[in-house]
Amino acid sequence: MIYLDYQATTPLAPEAREAMLYWLGEAGFANPHSPHRPGRAAAAAVAVARESVAGILPPGGRVTFTGGATEAINLAIQGLRPRRIAVSAIEHAAVLDTASACGAVVDVLPVSAEGLVAADAEVAPGTDLVAVMQVNNEIGTVQPVAALAARAHEAGALFLCDAVQGVGKMAAPEGADMVAISAHKIYGPKGIGALWTRDGVSLNPLIHGGGQEGGLRSGTLSPALCAGFGVAAALCKDLWIKDGEHVEALWQIARAILPHWTLNGSEAQRWHGNLNIRRDGLDVARLMSDCRDIAFSAGSACASGSGRPSHVLTALGLSAQQAKNSIRLGFGRYTQSGEFAEALKRIDAAADAQ
């Protein structure tokens, strides 16, 4: 199997796996919230992991571990209890659905045909929160978050950034008041994420109980998941340049092999590990069947199988049919250039044969 779905999840880094194994064994199973010696050792591992995760996020804030980015986003939005919230038209469902469910007035910020929110987008008076993602999970466009955060602050609102697809790959979102991230998108384990909150930002807890995580998110932490997350974050920091150069080389290979496909979204303002492309008349289900030993996506993994066209692609002005003629190829640290080129040629040939 050639894996080309890095936006859905990334492979677990071997170093992260090794870090987790100790805390899954007989010596490391203690509760990190217990005061005895094994508990303190587990708590120390959690503290080290928290510091590592903080190292890929802005300074001047705190990291709260959560069960994933979806929980982090829910904590940010519902914990703030906004009366009015502005969100981009291409946000992840975790933002869009939570904004709709929290009872606030929701303003939708449109995007251009290239999938970009205008840097000078208008924020309505009385808005409490603006939520715009750093890198789109479906098309990879990189939003002008620093400018949008400044617009939010000018309107008296806080700024939430879903940085799931950007953290560990590029600079942390500048100007954000809250940042949501997930371990399994940066070569860490599934089941853990984090919400970074700027110093001075106050939220109401969604989960009540033992008062863990500073009273903001009760529940026993897993030292194994925290350790894996911490090592994955540290690796991203150490391999930042190398990973970026590798992804750029793969991007150039892809553009050379697939010149007749139409790119969805901006080519310049984009994370180049995400290639969302389309061909008129393409039967994506048949293509995936013909290339069943290549793992790629017909859209965002969260929405695949729904039968609905991608809300991200239709927000660009694509028709429902054009959206359904699109595929997403995701690649990263562990993608080998030779098998990558082979997979692209097979996808291209299978599309030609339709």
Coordinates of C-alpha atoms in Angstrom, one line a residue:
M1 CA 0.0 0.0 0.0
I2 CA 1.3 3.4 -1.0
Y3 CA -0.1 5.9 1.6
L4 CA -1.0 9.4 0.2
D5 CA -3.6 10.6 2.8
Y6 CA -1.5 12.7 5.2
Q7 CA -4.2 15.2 5.8
A8 CA -6.4 12.5 7.2
T9 CA -3.7 11.2 9.5
T10 CA 0.1 10.8 9.5
P11 CA 2.1 7.7 10.2
L12 CA 3.3 7.4 13.8
A13 CA 6.9 8.4 14.1
P14 CA 9.0 5.4 15.4
E15 CA 10.6 7.7 18.0
A16 CA 7.1 8.6 19.3
R17 CA 6.1 5.0 19.5
E18 CA 9.2 4.1 21.4
A19 CA 8.5 6.9 23.9
M20 CA 5.0 5.6 24.4
L21 CA 6.0 2.0 25.1
Y22 CA 7.6 2.6 28.5
W23 CA 4.4 4.3 29.8
L24 CA 2.3 1.4 28.5
G25 CA 4.5 -1.2 30.4
E26 CA 4.7 -2.4 34.0
A27 CA 7.0 0.4 35.1
G28 CA 5.1 3.3 33.7
F29 CA 1.4 2.7 34.3
A30 CA 0.9 5.0 37.3
N31 CA -1.7 7.7 37.4
P32 CA 0.1 11.1 36.8
H33 CA -2.3 12.7 39.2
S34 CA -1.3 10.5 42.2
P35 CA 1.1 11.9 44.8
H36 CA 3.3 8.8 45.2
R37 CA 6.6 8.2 43.5
P38 CA 5.4 6.4 40.4
G39 CA 2.6 9.0 40.0
R40 CA 5.1 11.8 40.3
A41 CA 7.3 10.1 37.6
A42 CA 4.3 9.9 35.3
A43 CA 3.5 13.6 36.0
A44 CA 7.0 14.5 35.1
A45 CA 6.6 12.8 31.8
V46 CA 3.5 14.8 31.1
A47 CA 5.2 18.0 32.1
V48 CA 8.1 17.3 29.6
A49 CA 5.6 16.5 26.9
R50 CA 3.7 19.7 27.6
E51 CA 6.8 21.8 27.3
S52 CA 7.7 20.1 23.9
V53 CA 4.2 20.8 22.5
A54 CA 4.4 24.4 23.7
G55 CA 7.7 24.6 21.7
I56 CA 5.8 24.5 18.4
L57 CA 3.1 27.0 19.6
P58 CA 3.4 30.8 20.3
P59 CA 5.0 32.0 23.5
G60 CA 3.0 33.6 26.3
G61 CA 0.3 31.0 26.7
R62 CA -0.6 27.6 28.2
V63 CA -1.2 24.2 26.7
T64 CA -4.2 22.2 27.8
F65 CA -4.2 18.6 26.7
T66 CA -7.5 17.3 25.2
G67 CA -8.8 14.2 23.5
G68 CA -8.1 15.7 20.1
A69 CA -8.5 18.9 18.1
T70 CA -12.3 18.6 17.9
E71 CA -12.5 18.7 21.7
A72 CA -10.0 21.6 21.8
I73 CA -12.2 23.5 19.3
N74 CA -15.3 22.7 21.3
L75 CA -13.6 23.9 24.5
A76 CA -12.5 27.1 22.8
I77 CA -15.9 28.0 21.4
Q78 CA -18.3 26.7 23.9
G79 CA -15.9 27.6 26.8
L80 CA -15.9 31.2 25.6
R81 CA -19.8 31.2 25.2
P82 CA -19.8 33.8 22.4
R83 CA -22.9 35.7 21.4
R84 CA -21.6 36.3 17.9
I85 CA -19.0 34.4 16.0
A86 CA -17.4 34.8 12.5
V87 CA -16.1 31.7 10.8
S88 CA -14.6 31.2 7.3
A89 CA -16.7 29.3 4.8
I90 CA -14.1 26.6 4.5
E91 CA -13.6 25.7 8.2
H92 CA -13.5 22.1 9.4
A93 CA -16.9 20.7 10.6
A94 CA -15.5 20.9 14.1
V95 CA -15.6 24.7 13.9
L96 CA -18.8 25.0 11.8
D97 CA -20.9 22.6 13.7
T98 CA -19.8 23.8 17.1
A99 CA -20.4 27.4 16.1
S100 CA -23.9 26.5 15.0
A101 CA -24.6 24.4 18.2
C102 CA -23.4 27.0 20.7
G103 CA -26.4 29.3 20.1
A104 CA -24.4 32.2 18.8
V105 CA -25.1 34.4 15.7
V106 CA -22.8 33.0 13.1
D107 CA -21.3 35.2 10.3
V108 CA -19.7 33.4 7.4
L109 CA -16.6 34.9 5.9
P110 CA -16.4 34.0 2.2
V111 CA -13.3 32.9 0.3
S112 CA -12.0 33.7 -3.1
A113 CA -11.8 31.3 -6.0
E114 CA -8.3 30.5 -4.8
G115 CA -9.7 29.5 -1.4
L116 CA -8.5 32.5 0.6
V117 CA -10.2 34.7 3.1
A118 CA -9.6 38.4 2.4
A119 CA -7.0 39.8 4.8
D120 CA -9.3 42.8 5.3
A121 CA -12.5 40.8 5.8
E122 CA -15.1 42.7 7.7
V123 CA -15.8 41.7 11.2
A124 CA -19.3 42.8 12.4
P125 CA -19.6 45.0 15.6
G126 CA -20.4 42.9 18.6
T127 CA -18.5 39.8 17.4
D128 CA -16.9 37.9 20.3
L129 CA -14.9 35.4 18.4
V130 CA -13.4 35.0 14.9
A131 CA -12.3 31.5 13.8
V132 CA -10.2 30.9 10.8
M133 CA -7.9 27.9 10.2
Q134 CA -4.3 28.3 9.4
V135 CA -4.1 25.6 6.6
N136 CA -7.2 24.1 5.0
N137 CA -7.5 20.4 5.4
E138 CA -9.0 19.8 2.0
I139 CA -7.1 22.1 -0.3
G140 CA -4.1 23.2 1.7
T141 CA -4.5 27.0 1.3
V142 CA -2.7 29.0 3.9
Q143 CA -4.9 31.8 5.3
P144 CA -3.6 35.3 6.3
V145 CA -4.2 34.6 10.0
A146 CA -2.0 37.4 11.3
A147 CA -4.1 40.0 9.4
L148 CA -7.3 38.4 10.4
A149 CA -6.4 38.2 14.0
A150 CA -5.6 41.9 13.9
R151 CA -9.0 42.5 12.3
A152 CA -10.7 40.5 15.1
H153 CA -8.9 42.4 17.8
E154 CA -9.8 45.8 16.2
A155 CA -13.5 44.7 16.5
G156 CA -13.0 43.6 20.1
A157 CA -13.1 39.9 19.4
L158 CA -10.8 37.0 20.2
F159 CA -9.2 34.9 17.4
L160 CA -9.3 31.1 17.3
C161 CA -7.1 29.3 14.9
D162 CA -7.5 25.6 13.9
A163 CA -3.8 24.9 13.3
V164 CA -4.2 21.2 12.9
Q165 CA -2.7 21.1 9.4
G166 CA -0.1 23.8 9.9
V167 CA 1.5 23.2 13.3
G168 CA 4.9 21.6 13.1
K169 CA 5.2 22.5 9.4
M170 CA 5.3 26.3 9.5
A171 CA 5.4 29.1 12.0
A172 CA 2.8 29.2 14.7
P173 CA -0.3 31.4 13.8
E174 CA 0.7 34.9 14.7
G175 CA -1.8 37.0 16.8
A176 CA -4.1 34.1 17.8
D177 CA -5.7 34.0 21.2
M178 CA -6.4 30.3 21.0
V179 CA -4.9 27.5 18.9
A180 CA -6.2 24.0 18.4
I181 CA -3.9 21.1 17.4
S182 CA -3.9 17.3 17.1
A183 CA -1.1 14.9 17.7
H184 CA -1.9 12.5 14.9
K185 CA -1.5 15.1 12.2
I186 CA 2.2 15.6 13.2
Y187 CA 3.3 11.9 13.4
G188 CA 2.0 11.4 16.9
P189 CA -0.7 9.2 18.4
K190 CA -4.4 9.4 17.9
G191 CA -6.6 10.3 20.9
I192 CA -4.8 13.4 22.1
G193 CA -4.7 17.0 21.1
A194 CA -4.3 20.4 22.7
L195 CA -5.7 23.8 23.1
W196 CA -3.2 26.6 23.5
T197 CA -4.7 29.7 25.2
R198 CA -3.0 33.1 25.4
D199 CA -2.2 34.3 28.9
G200 CA -5.2 36.2 30.2
V201 CA -7.8 34.3 28.1
S202 CA -10.4 32.8 30.4
L203 CA -12.7 29.8 29.4
N204 CA -15.4 27.8 31.1
P205 CA -14.8 24.1 31.4
L206 CA -16.9 21.7 29.4
I207 CA -15.8 18.6 31.4
H208 CA -16.2 18.7 35.1
G209 CA -14.7 16.3 37.6
G210 CA -11.4 16.0 39.3
G211 CA -10.1 19.4 38.3
Q212 CA -7.2 18.2 36.1
E213 CA -5.6 20.5 33.6
G214 CA -6.0 23.5 35.8
G215 CA -9.6 22.8 36.2
L216 CA -10.3 23.4 32.5
R217 CA -10.5 19.7 31.4
S218 CA -11.1 17.1 34.1
G219 CA -10.0 13.5 33.5
T220 CA -7.0 11.3 34.0
L221 CA -4.3 12.0 31.4
S222 CA -2.5 9.2 29.6
P223 CA 1.3 9.6 30.1
A224 CA 1.8 7.4 27.0
L225 CA -0.2 9.6 24.7
C226 CA 1.3 12.7 26.2
A227 CA 4.8 11.3 25.7
G228 CA 4.1 10.3 22.1
F229 CA 2.7 13.8 21.4
G230 CA 5.7 15.5 23.0
V231 CA 8.3 13.5 21.0
A232 CA 6.3 14.1 17.8
A233 CA 6.3 17.8 18.4
A234 CA 10.0 17.9 19.2
L235 CA 10.8 16.0 16.0
C236 CA 8.8 18.5 14.0
K237 CA 10.8 21.3 15.5
D238 CA 14.1 19.5 14.8
L239 CA 13.2 18.3 11.3
W240 CA 11.4 21.5 10.2
I241 CA 13.7 22.4 7.3
K242 CA 14.4 18.8 6.2
D243 CA 10.7 17.9 6.2
G244 CA 9.9 21.1 4.2
E245 CA 12.5 20.5 1.6
H246 CA 11.3 16.9 1.2
V247 CA 7.7 18.0 0.7
E248 CA 8.7 20.6 -1.8
A249 CA 10.6 18.0 -3.8
L250 CA 7.6 15.7 -3.9
W251 CA 5.3 18.6 -4.9
Q252 CA 7.6 19.3 -7.9
I253 CA 7.4 15.6 -8.9
A254 CA 3.6 15.7 -8.7
R255 CA 3.2 18.8 -10.8
A256 CA 5.5 17.4 -13.4
I257 CA 3.6 14.0 -13.6
L258 CA 0.1 15.5 -13.4
P259 CA 0.2 18.6 -15.7
H260 CA -3.3 18.0 -17.2
W261 CA -5.1 18.0 -13.9
T262 CA -6.7 21.3 -12.6
L263 CA -5.4 22.4 -9.2
N264 CA -8.1 23.3 -6.6
G265 CA -7.1 26.4 -4.6
S266 CA -4.1 28.7 -4.6
E267 CA -0.8 27.2 -5.8
A268 CA 1.3 29.9 -4.1
Q269 CA -0.4 30.4 -0.8
R270 CA -0.6 26.7 0.0
W271 CA 1.1 24.0 2.0
H272 CA 2.7 21.9 -0.7
G273 CA 2.1 18.6 1.0
N274 CA -1.6 18.9 -0.1
L275 CA -2.5 18.3 -3.7
N276 CA -6.2 18.7 -4.4
I277 CA -6.9 18.3 -8.1
R278 CA -9.7 17.5 -10.5
R279 CA -10.5 16.3 -14.0
D280 CA -13.7 16.8 -15.8
G281 CA -15.8 13.6 -16.1
L282 CA -13.7 11.8 -13.5
D283 CA -15.4 8.9 -11.7
V284 CA -13.6 9.1 -8.4
A285 CA -15.2 5.9 -7.0
R286 CA -14.0 3.9 -10.0
L287 CA -10.5 5.5 -9.8
M288 CA -10.2 4.5 -6.2
S289 CA -11.3 1.0 -7.1
D290 CA -8.8 0.8 -9.9
C291 CA -6.0 2.1 -7.6
R292 CA -7.1 0.2 -4.5
D293 CA -3.5 -0.3 -3.2
I294 CA -2.9 3.5 -3.2
A295 CA -4.5 5.3 -0.3
F296 CA -5.8 8.7 -1.2
S297 CA -9.0 10.7 -0.6
A298 CA -12.0 11.8 -2.5
G299 CA -12.3 14.8 -0.2
S300 CA -11.8 15.4 3.5
A301 CA -11.7 12.1 5.4
C302 CA -14.3 13.4 7.8
A303 CA -16.9 13.8 5.0
S304 CA -15.9 11.0 2.6
G305 CA -18.8 8.6 2.1
S306 CA -21.5 11.2 2.9
G307 CA -22.4 11.6 -0.8
R308 CA -22.4 15.4 -0.4
P309 CA -20.0 17.6 -2.4
S310 CA -17.3 19.2 -0.4
H311 CA -18.4 22.5 1.2
V312 CA -14.8 23.7 0.8
L313 CA -14.7 23.1 -3.0
T314 CA -18.2 24.5 -3.6
A315 CA -17.1 27.6 -1.6
L316 CA -14.5 28.2 -4.2
G317 CA -17.2 28.5 -6.8
L318 CA -16.9 24.9 -8.2
S319 CA -20.0 23.1 -9.2
A320 CA -21.2 20.1 -7.3
Q321 CA -20.0 17.9 -10.2
Q322 CA -16.6 19.5 -10.3
A323 CA -16.2 18.9 -6.6
K324 CA -17.1 15.3 -7.1
N325 CA -14.5 15.1 -9.9
S326 CA -11.7 16.0 -7.4
I327 CA -9.2 13.9 -5.4
R328 CA -6.8 14.9 -2.6
L329 CA -3.3 13.5 -2.4
G330 CA -1.4 14.1 0.9
F331 CA 2.3 13.4 1.5
G332 CA 5.0 14.1 4.0
R333 CA 8.0 12.9 5.9
Y334 CA 7.8 9.2 5.2
T335 CA 6.7 9.4 1.6
Q336 CA 9.4 7.9 -0.7
S337 CA 9.9 9.8 -3.9
G338 CA 10.1 6.6 -6.1
E339 CA 6.9 5.0 -4.9
F340 CA 5.3 8.5 -4.9
A341 CA 6.0 8.9 -8.6
E342 CA 4.9 5.4 -9.4
A343 CA 1.5 6.0 -7.6
L344 CA 0.9 9.3 -9.5
K345 CA 1.6 7.7 -12.8
R346 CA -0.8 4.9 -12.0
I347 CA -3.5 7.3 -10.9
D348 CA -3.0 9.4 -14.1
A349 CA -3.2 6.3 -16.3
A350 CA -6.3 5.0 -14.6
A351 CA -8.0 8.4 -15.1
D352 CA -7.0 8.4 -18.8
A353 CA -8.5 4.9 -19.2
Q354 CA -12.0 6.0 -18.0

